[in-house]
C-alpha cells in the first residue's frame, strides 16, 4: 500500500537526526500540494472544527496514476487518476495510539462540487468515493471525507505506485505470511505458502490483487493491505533499519521522494513535528480497521456505510476517544482497551463516608480490525 511511505518517513525522523546536507536533500524531495491548500482555504468556513487540541487526522491517499515511465506498466494513462487506497489516520492527542481507518473506494457517497484540473467546476453528485480524486484531486477527496465523517482533516499525503515499490525495496523487503500458495497471472505473483519476504514489485501485486486472492472482495483486499502495513511498520522500527546508516538513508530517500503533502508537511521538520511521539506508541496500540460497510442496497458491487456503527466510529475519532479492534480469525487477538476519561470511565479508589455512587459505563464499541503487534502466522 503506497501510503506506507508516510509512516516510514515519520518513524525514521522520530528515531534520530540527520546532517544538514542530507536534511536539505530529503526535504526537497517532498512535493507541496499548493493547489489543494488554496482550494481548501476557499471552503474553510464549511469545514469541520477540530475538537481536541493536539489530536491529528491525516488522510493518506494512494493514487492509481499511470503517468510516467515507472507507473505506465500498470495500465494505460487515460489522463485521469483515482484514489486506489484511502486511509484516515487518527493520532491521539498524547500520541498513545494511532488508528488507521480504510475507506472503501467503491463506497457510495455525496461528492461536493469540486474544482477540476482544467479550472472548471463539477456539480455535486452521488457517486463512488474514488471519483472524488478523479474530479478534483486531494482537495475534493478531503472535502468528501469531511462531509462524510464530520472530522477535520489536518494533513494529507498522496503516494503513487512507484513510491510504494521504492519504499519496500529500501527496507530489503517485507515479510508476510501466506496461508495458501499464490499463483496469480494478473498480479504477476507466484508465491509459496508460509512466511515470504516480498520485494517492491511483489508487494504491489499483493496489496492490489482483488479477485484472485481471498474472497475477491474489496473489504478483504483492504484487510490484506492493513496487515501488510503493520508488517512494514514493524520492519522499519526494527534496529536493523533505524541503527544502520547504510539502510537508513535509502529508506528516507525513497519515502520522501514518493510523497506529495499539504505545505505544512512538505519538509522533514514538518513531518517530525507532527509525529515525533510515534516511536513511543506500543505496537498493540497501532490499529487498523475498515469503516463498517455492507453492500449498497441498489448495487451489490458497491458499498454503503453500516449505521449506526460507522457514526459511532467517526464520533469517537472526533472526540479522541479510545477505539478498540478485535481480529477476524486466528492470529488476530483483541488488544488491551485503553483507559480514557473522555469515555466516561472514572477511578474507584476513594472510600470515605461521602463516596459518590459508582458510575456504570458501557465499554467502548469494538470494531473488526488488527494491530501492528499481531503475527498472522500464529
PDB file of C-alpha atoms in Angstrom, residues 116-299:
ATOM      1  CA  UNK A 116     -11.346  20.141 -11.889  1.00  0.00           C
ATOM      2  CA  UNK A 117      -7.739  20.192 -13.145  1.00  0.00           C
ATOM      3  CA  UNK A 118      -8.815  22.364 -16.110  1.00  0.00           C
ATOM      4  CA  UNK A 119     -10.261  25.033 -13.784  1.00  0.00           C
ATOM      5  CA  UNK A 120     -13.935  24.194 -14.347  1.00  0.00           C
ATOM      6  CA  UNK A 121     -16.145  23.009 -11.510  1.00  0.00           C
ATOM      7  CA  UNK A 122     -18.104  19.787 -11.210  1.00  0.00           C
ATOM      8  CA  UNK A 123     -21.660  19.670  -9.918  1.00  0.00           C
ATOM      9  CA  UNK A 124     -22.397  17.909  -6.604  1.00  0.00           C
ATOM     10  CA  UNK A 125     -23.304  14.264  -7.193  1.00  0.00           C
ATOM     11  CA  UNK A 126     -23.921  10.898  -5.568  1.00  0.00           C
ATOM     12  CA  UNK A 127     -21.172   8.559  -6.754  1.00  0.00           C
ATOM     13  CA  UNK A 128     -18.363   6.207  -5.785  1.00  0.00           C
ATOM     14  CA  UNK A 129     -15.904   7.638  -3.292  1.00  0.00           C
ATOM     15  CA  UNK A 130     -12.816   7.223  -5.500  1.00  0.00           C
ATOM     16  CA  UNK A 131     -14.330   9.537  -8.134  1.00  0.00           C
ATOM     17  CA  UNK A 132     -13.603  12.463  -5.808  1.00  0.00           C
ATOM     18  CA  UNK A 133      -9.885  12.213  -6.524  1.00  0.00           C
ATOM     19  CA  UNK A 134     -10.516  11.927 -10.260  1.00  0.00           C
ATOM     20  CA  UNK A 135     -12.759  15.004 -10.257  1.00  0.00           C
ATOM     21  CA  UNK A 136     -10.812  17.339  -8.021  1.00  0.00           C
ATOM     22  CA  UNK A 137      -7.704  15.671  -6.641  1.00  0.00           C
ATOM     23  CA  UNK A 138      -6.807  15.625  -2.965  1.00  0.00           C
ATOM     24  CA  UNK A 139      -8.861  18.734  -2.077  1.00  0.00           C
ATOM     25  CA  UNK A 140     -12.062  17.119  -3.379  1.00  0.00           C
ATOM     26  CA  UNK A 141     -11.250  13.878  -1.563  1.00  0.00           C
ATOM     27  CA  UNK A 142     -10.629  15.737   1.700  1.00  0.00           C
ATOM     28  CA  UNK A 143     -13.881  17.675   1.448  1.00  0.00           C
ATOM     29  CA  UNK A 144     -15.758  14.438   0.683  1.00  0.00           C
ATOM     30  CA  UNK A 145     -14.265  12.712   3.732  1.00  0.00           C
ATOM     31  CA  UNK A 146     -15.030  15.669   5.982  1.00  0.00           C
ATOM     32  CA  UNK A 147     -18.662  15.777   4.848  1.00  0.00           C
ATOM     33  CA  UNK A 148     -18.951  12.009   5.342  1.00  0.00           C
ATOM     34  CA  UNK A 149     -17.355  11.869   8.807  1.00  0.00           C
ATOM     35  CA  UNK A 150     -17.605  15.413  10.220  1.00  0.00           C
ATOM     36  CA  UNK A 151     -13.892  15.010  11.102  1.00  0.00           C
ATOM     37  CA  UNK A 152     -11.434  17.794  10.320  1.00  0.00           C
ATOM     38  CA  UNK A 153      -8.583  16.555   8.121  1.00  0.00           C
ATOM     39  CA  UNK A 154      -5.468  18.330   9.410  1.00  0.00           C
ATOM     40  CA  UNK A 155      -2.968  16.978   6.870  1.00  0.00           C
ATOM     41  CA  UNK A 156      -2.882  14.834   3.744  1.00  0.00           C
ATOM     42  CA  UNK A 157      -0.355  12.688   1.891  1.00  0.00           C
ATOM     43  CA  UNK A 158      -0.505  11.311  -1.674  1.00  0.00           C
ATOM     44  CA  UNK A 159       1.729   8.470  -2.940  1.00  0.00           C
ATOM     45  CA  UNK A 160       1.789   6.598  -6.290  1.00  0.00           C
ATOM     46  CA  UNK A 161       2.709   3.045  -7.393  1.00  0.00           C
ATOM     47  CA  UNK A 162       6.413   3.761  -7.914  1.00  0.00           C
ATOM     48  CA  UNK A 163       6.840   5.355  -4.498  1.00  0.00           C
ATOM     49  CA  UNK A 164       5.361   2.305  -2.810  1.00  0.00           C
ATOM     50  CA  UNK A 165       7.719  -0.106  -4.562  1.00  0.00           C
ATOM     51  CA  UNK A 166      10.775   2.020  -3.746  1.00  0.00           C
ATOM     52  CA  UNK A 167       9.760   2.081  -0.103  1.00  0.00           C
ATOM     53  CA  UNK A 168       9.506  -1.703   0.183  1.00  0.00           C
ATOM     54  CA  UNK A 169      12.777  -2.287  -1.674  1.00  0.00           C
ATOM     55  CA  UNK A 170      14.553   0.274   0.523  1.00  0.00           C
ATOM     56  CA  UNK A 171      13.867  -1.855   3.629  1.00  0.00           C
ATOM     57  CA  UNK A 172      15.029  -5.017   1.789  1.00  0.00           C
ATOM     58  CA  UNK A 173      11.511  -6.370   1.509  1.00  0.00           C
ATOM     59  CA  UNK A 174       8.693  -7.064   3.937  1.00  0.00           C
ATOM     60  CA  UNK A 175       7.747 -10.443   5.363  1.00  0.00           C
ATOM     61  CA  UNK A 176       4.158 -11.647   5.142  1.00  0.00           C
ATOM     62  CA  UNK A 177       2.517 -14.953   5.990  1.00  0.00           C
ATOM     63  CA  UNK A 178       0.553 -16.718   3.260  1.00  0.00           C
ATOM     64  CA  UNK A 179      -1.874 -19.407   4.375  1.00  0.00           C
ATOM     65  CA  UNK A 180      -2.101 -20.702   0.789  1.00  0.00           C
ATOM     66  CA  UNK A 181       0.214 -20.551  -2.249  1.00  0.00           C
ATOM     67  CA  UNK A 182      -0.470 -17.729  -4.709  1.00  0.00           C
ATOM     68  CA  UNK A 183      -0.412 -18.182  -8.481  1.00  0.00           C
ATOM     69  CA  UNK A 184      -1.900 -15.007  -9.930  1.00  0.00           C
ATOM     70  CA  UNK A 185      -1.056 -14.104 -13.514  1.00  0.00           C
ATOM     71  CA  UNK A 186      -2.840 -10.753 -13.417  1.00  0.00           C
ATOM     72  CA  UNK A 187      -0.879  -9.645 -10.333  1.00  0.00           C
ATOM     73  CA  UNK A 188       2.288 -11.365 -11.606  1.00  0.00           C
ATOM     74  CA  UNK A 189       2.569 -13.254  -8.329  1.00  0.00           C
ATOM     75  CA  UNK A 190       3.736 -16.800  -7.765  1.00  0.00           C
ATOM     76  CA  UNK A 191       4.492 -17.407  -4.111  1.00  0.00           C
ATOM     77  CA  UNK A 192       4.610 -20.417  -1.758  1.00  0.00           C
ATOM     78  CA  UNK A 193       2.590 -20.757   1.435  1.00  0.00           C
ATOM     79  CA  UNK A 194       4.183 -19.739   4.728  1.00  0.00           C
ATOM     80  CA  UNK A 195       6.483 -16.852   5.572  1.00  0.00           C
ATOM     81  CA  UNK A 196       7.599 -14.993   2.441  1.00  0.00           C
ATOM     82  CA  UNK A 197       9.620 -11.791   2.051  1.00  0.00           C
ATOM     83  CA  UNK A 198       8.127  -9.636  -0.713  1.00  0.00           C
ATOM     84  CA  UNK A 199      10.148  -7.173  -2.780  1.00  0.00           C
ATOM     85  CA  UNK A 200       8.585  -3.952  -4.037  1.00  0.00           C
ATOM     86  CA  UNK A 201       7.088  -5.400  -7.217  1.00  0.00           C
ATOM     87  CA  UNK A 202       5.670  -8.424  -5.409  1.00  0.00           C
ATOM     88  CA  UNK A 203       4.313  -6.279  -2.579  1.00  0.00           C
ATOM     89  CA  UNK A 204       2.487  -4.033  -5.046  1.00  0.00           C
ATOM     90  CA  UNK A 205       0.825  -7.038  -6.665  1.00  0.00           C
ATOM     91  CA  UNK A 206      -0.019  -8.484  -3.254  1.00  0.00           C
ATOM     92  CA  UNK A 207      -1.778  -5.386  -1.897  1.00  0.00           C
ATOM     93  CA  UNK A 208      -3.531  -4.544  -5.181  1.00  0.00           C
ATOM     94  CA  UNK A 209      -4.821  -8.016  -6.127  1.00  0.00           C
ATOM     95  CA  UNK A 210      -8.517  -8.380  -5.555  1.00  0.00           C
ATOM     96  CA  UNK A 211     -10.428 -11.035  -7.476  1.00  0.00           C
ATOM     97  CA  UNK A 212      -7.773 -13.752  -7.334  1.00  0.00           C
ATOM     98  CA  UNK A 213      -6.950 -13.583  -3.596  1.00  0.00           C
ATOM     99  CA  UNK A 214      -9.181 -14.250  -0.621  1.00  0.00           C
ATOM    100  CA  UNK A 215     -12.902 -13.960  -1.236  1.00  0.00           C
ATOM    101  CA  UNK A 216     -12.436 -11.443  -4.038  1.00  0.00           C
ATOM    102  CA  UNK A 217     -13.981  -8.549  -2.111  1.00  0.00           C
ATOM    103  CA  UNK A 218     -12.529  -5.081  -1.709  1.00  0.00           C
ATOM    104  CA  UNK A 219     -13.020  -5.470   2.056  1.00  0.00           C
ATOM    105  CA  UNK A 220     -10.685  -8.488   2.095  1.00  0.00           C
ATOM    106  CA  UNK A 221      -8.186  -6.544  -0.022  1.00  0.00           C
ATOM    107  CA  UNK A 222      -8.221  -3.665   2.467  1.00  0.00           C
ATOM    108  CA  UNK A 223      -7.656  -6.056   5.369  1.00  0.00           C
ATOM    109  CA  UNK A 224      -4.678  -7.524   3.485  1.00  0.00           C
ATOM    110  CA  UNK A 225      -3.308  -4.015   2.975  1.00  0.00           C
ATOM    111  CA  UNK A 226      -3.702  -3.292   6.676  1.00  0.00           C
ATOM    112  CA  UNK A 227      -1.788  -6.430   7.659  1.00  0.00           C
ATOM    113  CA  UNK A 228       0.961  -5.533   5.210  1.00  0.00           C
ATOM    114  CA  UNK A 229       1.176  -2.007   6.616  1.00  0.00           C
ATOM    115  CA  UNK A 230       1.548  -3.431  10.119  1.00  0.00           C
ATOM    116  CA  UNK A 231       4.382  -5.688   8.920  1.00  0.00           C
ATOM    117  CA  UNK A 232       6.135  -2.750   7.247  1.00  0.00           C
ATOM    118  CA  UNK A 233       5.855  -0.583  10.357  1.00  0.00           C
ATOM    119  CA  UNK A 234       7.423  -3.404  12.372  1.00  0.00           C
ATOM    120  CA  UNK A 235      10.248  -3.773   9.834  1.00  0.00           C
ATOM    121  CA  UNK A 236      11.067  -0.073   9.866  1.00  0.00           C
ATOM    122  CA  UNK A 237      11.014   0.159  13.653  1.00  0.00           C
ATOM    123  CA  UNK A 238      13.497  -2.683  13.959  1.00  0.00           C
ATOM    124  CA  UNK A 239      17.058  -1.730  14.945  1.00  0.00           C
ATOM    125  CA  UNK A 240      18.335  -3.298  11.726  1.00  0.00           C
ATOM    126  CA  UNK A 241      16.969  -0.262   9.879  1.00  0.00           C
ATOM    127  CA  UNK A 242      16.981   2.543  12.437  1.00  0.00           C
ATOM    128  CA  UNK A 243      20.530   1.979  13.686  1.00  0.00           C
ATOM    129  CA  UNK A 244      22.149   1.225  10.331  1.00  0.00           C
ATOM    130  CA  UNK A 245      23.060   4.419   8.374  1.00  0.00           C
ATOM    131  CA  UNK A 246      23.626   2.407   5.191  1.00  0.00           C
ATOM    132  CA  UNK A 247      19.976   1.328   5.336  1.00  0.00           C
ATOM    133  CA  UNK A 248      18.524   4.446   6.935  1.00  0.00           C
ATOM    134  CA  UNK A 249      19.362   6.901   4.150  1.00  0.00           C
ATOM    135  CA  UNK A 250      17.889   4.848   1.244  1.00  0.00           C
ATOM    136  CA  UNK A 251      14.702   4.395   3.244  1.00  0.00           C
ATOM    137  CA  UNK A 252      14.407   8.119   3.947  1.00  0.00           C
ATOM    138  CA  UNK A 253      15.205   8.955   0.333  1.00  0.00           C
ATOM    139  CA  UNK A 254      12.611   6.521  -1.010  1.00  0.00           C
ATOM    140  CA  UNK A 255       9.980   7.657   1.475  1.00  0.00           C
ATOM    141  CA  UNK A 256      10.340  11.400   0.935  1.00  0.00           C
ATOM    142  CA  UNK A 257      10.629  11.238  -2.867  1.00  0.00           C
ATOM    143  CA  UNK A 258       7.306   9.416  -3.088  1.00  0.00           C
ATOM    144  CA  UNK A 259       5.298  11.998  -1.141  1.00  0.00           C
ATOM    145  CA  UNK A 260       3.031  14.875  -2.130  1.00  0.00           C
ATOM    146  CA  UNK A 261       1.722  16.561   1.018  1.00  0.00           C
ATOM    147  CA  UNK A 262      -0.007  19.680   2.270  1.00  0.00           C
ATOM    148  CA  UNK A 263       2.514  22.564   2.564  1.00  0.00           C
ATOM    149  CA  UNK A 264       2.791  22.252   6.358  1.00  0.00           C
ATOM    150  CA  UNK A 265       4.110  18.696   6.000  1.00  0.00           C
ATOM    151  CA  UNK A 266       6.292  19.308   2.936  1.00  0.00           C
ATOM    152  CA  UNK A 267       9.577  19.213   4.863  1.00  0.00           C
ATOM    153  CA  UNK A 268      11.349  16.853   7.212  1.00  0.00           C
ATOM    154  CA  UNK A 269      10.783  19.350  10.015  1.00  0.00           C
ATOM    155  CA  UNK A 270       7.047  19.385   9.328  1.00  0.00           C
ATOM    156  CA  UNK A 271       6.850  15.601   9.428  1.00  0.00           C
ATOM    157  CA  UNK A 272       8.993  15.414  12.541  1.00  0.00           C
ATOM    158  CA  UNK A 273       6.941  17.993  14.451  1.00  0.00           C
ATOM    159  CA  UNK A 274       3.762  16.059  13.693  1.00  0.00           C
ATOM    160  CA  UNK A 275       4.861  12.566  14.584  1.00  0.00           C
ATOM    161  CA  UNK A 276       7.848  12.778  16.937  1.00  0.00           C
ATOM    162  CA  UNK A 277       5.877  10.803  19.527  1.00  0.00           C
ATOM    163  CA  UNK A 278       5.159   7.891  17.205  1.00  0.00           C
ATOM    164  CA  UNK A 279       8.237   5.936  18.205  1.00  0.00           C
ATOM    165  CA  UNK A 280       6.834   5.536  21.720  1.00  0.00           C
ATOM    166  CA  UNK A 281       3.454   4.103  20.672  1.00  0.00           C
ATOM    167  CA  UNK A 282       3.275   0.391  21.591  1.00  0.00           C
ATOM    168  CA  UNK A 283       2.702  -1.747  18.505  1.00  0.00           C
ATOM    169  CA  UNK A 284      -0.510  -3.111  20.019  1.00  0.00           C
ATOM    170  CA  UNK A 285      -1.868   0.452  20.010  1.00  0.00           C
ATOM    171  CA  UNK A 286      -1.183   0.960  16.290  1.00  0.00           C
ATOM    172  CA  UNK A 287      -4.548  -0.203  14.974  1.00  0.00           C
ATOM    173  CA  UNK A 288      -6.030  -0.826  11.542  1.00  0.00           C
ATOM    174  CA  UNK A 289      -9.666  -1.272  10.604  1.00  0.00           C
ATOM    175  CA  UNK A 290     -12.136  -0.754   7.775  1.00  0.00           C
ATOM    176  CA  UNK A 291     -15.090   1.558   8.282  1.00  0.00           C
ATOM    177  CA  UNK A 292     -18.228  -0.560   8.911  1.00  0.00           C
ATOM    178  CA  UNK A 293     -19.632  -1.243   5.439  1.00  0.00           C
ATOM    179  CA  UNK A 294     -22.020  -3.503   3.576  1.00  0.00           C
ATOM    180  CA  UNK A 295     -23.187  -3.993   0.003  1.00  0.00           C
ATOM    181  CA  UNK A 296     -25.048  -0.990  -1.403  1.00  0.00           C
ATOM    182  CA  UNK A 297     -28.788  -1.630  -1.458  1.00  0.00           C
ATOM    183  CA  UNK A 298     -29.100  -0.948  -5.206  1.00  0.00           C
ATOM    184  CA  UNK A 299     -25.849  -2.479  -6.459  1.00  0.00           C
TER     185      UNK A 299
END
